[in-house]
CSV table of N, CA and C in Angstrom, one decimal:
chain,number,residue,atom,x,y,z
A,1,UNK,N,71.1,74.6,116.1
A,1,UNK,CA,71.6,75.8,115.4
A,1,UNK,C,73.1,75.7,115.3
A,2,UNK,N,73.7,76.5,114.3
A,2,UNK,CA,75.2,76.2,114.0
A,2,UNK,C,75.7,77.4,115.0
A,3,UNK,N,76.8,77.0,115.1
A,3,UNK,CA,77.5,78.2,116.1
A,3,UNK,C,78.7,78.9,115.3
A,4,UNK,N,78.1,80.5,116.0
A,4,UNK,CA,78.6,81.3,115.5
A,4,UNK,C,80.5,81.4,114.9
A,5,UNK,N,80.7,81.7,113.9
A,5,UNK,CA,81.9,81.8,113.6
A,5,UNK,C,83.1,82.5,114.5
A,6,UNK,N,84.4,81.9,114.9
A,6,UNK,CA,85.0,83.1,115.9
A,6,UNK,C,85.8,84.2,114.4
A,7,UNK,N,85.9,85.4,115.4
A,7,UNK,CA,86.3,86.6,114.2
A,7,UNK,C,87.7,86.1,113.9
A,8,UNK,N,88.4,86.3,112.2
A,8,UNK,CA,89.4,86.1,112.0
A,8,UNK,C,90.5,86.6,112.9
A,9,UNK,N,91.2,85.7,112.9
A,9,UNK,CA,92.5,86.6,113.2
A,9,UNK,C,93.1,87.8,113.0
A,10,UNK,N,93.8,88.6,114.0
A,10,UNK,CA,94.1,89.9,113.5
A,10,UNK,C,96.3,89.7,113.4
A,11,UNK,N,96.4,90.7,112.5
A,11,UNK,CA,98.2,90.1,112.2
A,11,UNK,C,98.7,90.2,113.8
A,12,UNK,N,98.6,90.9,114.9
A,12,UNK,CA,99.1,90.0,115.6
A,12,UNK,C,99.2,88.5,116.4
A,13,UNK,N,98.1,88.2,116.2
A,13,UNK,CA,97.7,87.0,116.6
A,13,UNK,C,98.2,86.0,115.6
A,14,UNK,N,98.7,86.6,114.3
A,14,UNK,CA,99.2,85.2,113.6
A,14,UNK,C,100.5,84.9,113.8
A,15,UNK,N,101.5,83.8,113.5
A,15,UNK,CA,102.6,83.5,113.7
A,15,UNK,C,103.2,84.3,112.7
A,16,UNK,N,104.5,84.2,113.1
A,16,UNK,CA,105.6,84.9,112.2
A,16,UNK,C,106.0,84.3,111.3
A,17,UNK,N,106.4,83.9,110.1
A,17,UNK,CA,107.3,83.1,109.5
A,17,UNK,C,108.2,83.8,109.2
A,18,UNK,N,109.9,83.1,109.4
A,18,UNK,CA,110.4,84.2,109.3
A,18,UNK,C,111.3,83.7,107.9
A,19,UNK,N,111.0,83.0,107.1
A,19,UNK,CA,110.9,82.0,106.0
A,19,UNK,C,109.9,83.5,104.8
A,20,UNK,N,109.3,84.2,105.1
A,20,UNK,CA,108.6,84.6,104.1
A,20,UNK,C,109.3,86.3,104.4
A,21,UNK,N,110.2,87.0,103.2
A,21,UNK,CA,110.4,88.1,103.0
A,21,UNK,C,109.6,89.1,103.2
A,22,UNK,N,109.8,89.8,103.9
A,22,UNK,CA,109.0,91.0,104.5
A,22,UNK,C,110.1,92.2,104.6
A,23,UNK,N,109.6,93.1,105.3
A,23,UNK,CA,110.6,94.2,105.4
A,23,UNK,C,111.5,94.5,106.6
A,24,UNK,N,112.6,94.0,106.2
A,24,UNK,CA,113.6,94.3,107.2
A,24,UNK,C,113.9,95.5,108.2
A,25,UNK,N,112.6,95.7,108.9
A,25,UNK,CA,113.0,97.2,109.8
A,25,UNK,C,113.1,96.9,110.9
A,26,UNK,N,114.1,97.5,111.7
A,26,UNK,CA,114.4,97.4,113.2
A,26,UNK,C,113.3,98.6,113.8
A,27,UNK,N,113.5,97.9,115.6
A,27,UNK,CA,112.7,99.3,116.0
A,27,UNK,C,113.1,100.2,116.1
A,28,UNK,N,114.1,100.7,115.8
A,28,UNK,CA,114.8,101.5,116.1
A,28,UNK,C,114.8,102.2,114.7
A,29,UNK,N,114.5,101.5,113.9
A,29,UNK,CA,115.1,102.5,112.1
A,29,UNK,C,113.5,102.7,111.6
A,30,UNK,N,113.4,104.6,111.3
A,30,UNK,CA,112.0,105.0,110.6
A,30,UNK,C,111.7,104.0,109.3
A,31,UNK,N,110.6,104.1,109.3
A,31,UNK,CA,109.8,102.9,108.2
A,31,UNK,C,110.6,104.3,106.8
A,32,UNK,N,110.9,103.2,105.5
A,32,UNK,CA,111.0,104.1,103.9
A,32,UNK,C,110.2,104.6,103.8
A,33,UNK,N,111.1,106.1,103.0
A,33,UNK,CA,109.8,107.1,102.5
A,33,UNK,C,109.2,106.3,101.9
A,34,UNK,N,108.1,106.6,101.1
A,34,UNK,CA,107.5,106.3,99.5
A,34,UNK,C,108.0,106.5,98.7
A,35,UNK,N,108.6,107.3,98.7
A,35,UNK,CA,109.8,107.6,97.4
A,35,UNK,C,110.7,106.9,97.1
A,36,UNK,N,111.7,106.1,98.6
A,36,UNK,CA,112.4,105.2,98.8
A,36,UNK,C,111.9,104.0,98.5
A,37,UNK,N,110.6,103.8,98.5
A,37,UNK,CA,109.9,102.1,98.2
A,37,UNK,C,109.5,102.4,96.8
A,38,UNK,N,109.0,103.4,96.2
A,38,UNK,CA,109.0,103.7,94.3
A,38,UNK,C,110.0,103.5,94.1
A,39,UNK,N,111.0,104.1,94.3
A,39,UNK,CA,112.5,103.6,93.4
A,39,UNK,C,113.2,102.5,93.7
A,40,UNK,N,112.7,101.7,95.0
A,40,UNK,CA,113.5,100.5,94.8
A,40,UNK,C,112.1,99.4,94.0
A,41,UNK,N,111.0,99.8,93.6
A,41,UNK,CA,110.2,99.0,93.0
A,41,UNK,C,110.5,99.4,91.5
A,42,UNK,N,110.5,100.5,91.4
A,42,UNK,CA,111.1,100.8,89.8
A,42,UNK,C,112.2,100.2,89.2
A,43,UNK,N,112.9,100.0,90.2
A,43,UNK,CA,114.4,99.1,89.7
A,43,UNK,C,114.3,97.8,89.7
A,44,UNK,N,113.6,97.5,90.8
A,44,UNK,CA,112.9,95.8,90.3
A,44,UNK,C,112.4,95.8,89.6
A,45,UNK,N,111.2,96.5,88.6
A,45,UNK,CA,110.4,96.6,87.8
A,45,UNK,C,110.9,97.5,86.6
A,46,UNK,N,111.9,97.7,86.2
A,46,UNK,CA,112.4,98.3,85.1
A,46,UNK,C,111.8,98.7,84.3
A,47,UNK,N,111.9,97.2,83.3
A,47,UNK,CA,111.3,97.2,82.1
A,47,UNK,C,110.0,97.9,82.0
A,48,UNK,N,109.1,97.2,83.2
A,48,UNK,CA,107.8,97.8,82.8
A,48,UNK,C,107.7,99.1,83.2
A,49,UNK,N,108.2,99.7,84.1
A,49,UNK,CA,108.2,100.9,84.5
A,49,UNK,C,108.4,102.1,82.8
A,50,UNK,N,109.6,101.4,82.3
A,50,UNK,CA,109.9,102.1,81.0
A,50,UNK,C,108.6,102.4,80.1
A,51,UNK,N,107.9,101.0,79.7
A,51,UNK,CA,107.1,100.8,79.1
A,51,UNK,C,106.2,102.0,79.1
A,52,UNK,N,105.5,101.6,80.6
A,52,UNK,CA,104.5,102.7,80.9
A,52,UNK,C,104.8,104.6,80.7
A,53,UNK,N,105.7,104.7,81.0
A,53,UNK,CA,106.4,105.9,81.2
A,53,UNK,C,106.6,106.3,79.3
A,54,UNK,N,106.7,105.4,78.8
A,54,UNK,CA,106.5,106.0,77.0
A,54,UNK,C,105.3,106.0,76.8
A,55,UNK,N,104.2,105.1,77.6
A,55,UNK,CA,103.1,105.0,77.0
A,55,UNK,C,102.2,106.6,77.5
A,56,UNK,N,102.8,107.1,78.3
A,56,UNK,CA,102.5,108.2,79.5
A,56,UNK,C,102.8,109.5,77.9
A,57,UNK,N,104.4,109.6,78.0
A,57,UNK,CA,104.4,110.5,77.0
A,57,UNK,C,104.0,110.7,75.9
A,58,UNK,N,104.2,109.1,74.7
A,58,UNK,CA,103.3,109.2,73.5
A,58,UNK,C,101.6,109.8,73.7
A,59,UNK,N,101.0,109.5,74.8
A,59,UNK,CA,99.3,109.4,75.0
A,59,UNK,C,99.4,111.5,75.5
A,60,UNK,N,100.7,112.0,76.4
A,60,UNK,CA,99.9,113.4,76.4
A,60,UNK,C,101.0,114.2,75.3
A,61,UNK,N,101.3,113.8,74.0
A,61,UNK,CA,101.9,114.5,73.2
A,61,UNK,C,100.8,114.3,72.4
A,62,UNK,N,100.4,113.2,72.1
A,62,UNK,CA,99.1,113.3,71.3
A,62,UNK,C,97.6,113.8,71.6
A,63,UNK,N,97.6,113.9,73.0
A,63,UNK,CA,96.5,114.9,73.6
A,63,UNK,C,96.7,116.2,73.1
A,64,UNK,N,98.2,116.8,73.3
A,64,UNK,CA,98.3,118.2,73.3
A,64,UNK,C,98.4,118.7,71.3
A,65,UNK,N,99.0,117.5,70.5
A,65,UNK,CA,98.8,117.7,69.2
A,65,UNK,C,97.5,117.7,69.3
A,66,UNK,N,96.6,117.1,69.5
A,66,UNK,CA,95.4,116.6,69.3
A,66,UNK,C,94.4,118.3,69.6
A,67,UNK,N,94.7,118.5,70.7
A,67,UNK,CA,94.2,120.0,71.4
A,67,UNK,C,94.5,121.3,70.3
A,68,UNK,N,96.1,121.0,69.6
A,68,UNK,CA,96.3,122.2,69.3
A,68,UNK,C,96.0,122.2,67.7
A,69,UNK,N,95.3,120.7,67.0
A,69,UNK,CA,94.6,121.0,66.2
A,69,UNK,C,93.8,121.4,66.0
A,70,UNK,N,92.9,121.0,67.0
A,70,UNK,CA,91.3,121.7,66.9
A,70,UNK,C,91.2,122.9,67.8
A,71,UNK,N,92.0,123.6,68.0
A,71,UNK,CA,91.7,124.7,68.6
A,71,UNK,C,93.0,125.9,67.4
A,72,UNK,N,93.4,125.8,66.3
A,72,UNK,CA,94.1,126.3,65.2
A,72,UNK,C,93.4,127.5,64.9
């Protein structure tokens, strides 16, 4: 019979690399709001952030033209 597999690893059991960018928090300093990690991702992500954010408005301007024709 083959023997059973051992269970993965759990993150503390793996090594650290400290070669791979991760989030710079001490123990001492509270983890970023969400709101602090959205805006620093939106600023990395600009462009597309823009993108979407027109595609947001054109899609419920045309919902609400769309609504307030058929309901005239």
């Amino acid at each position: 019979m083959t023997q059973p597999s051992s269970p993965s690893p759990t993150p503390a059991d793996l090594p650290i690399d400290p070669s791979q960018p991760g989030p710079a928090i001490t123990p001492n300093e509270p983890a970023p709001s969400y709101v602090k990690l959205a805006m620093r991702n939106m600023v990395k992500k600009g462009g597309q952030s823009l993108v979407h954010f027109g595609l947001t408005v054109v899609g419920l301007l045309a919902l609400l033209v769309g609504l307030a024709y058929l309901t005239r």
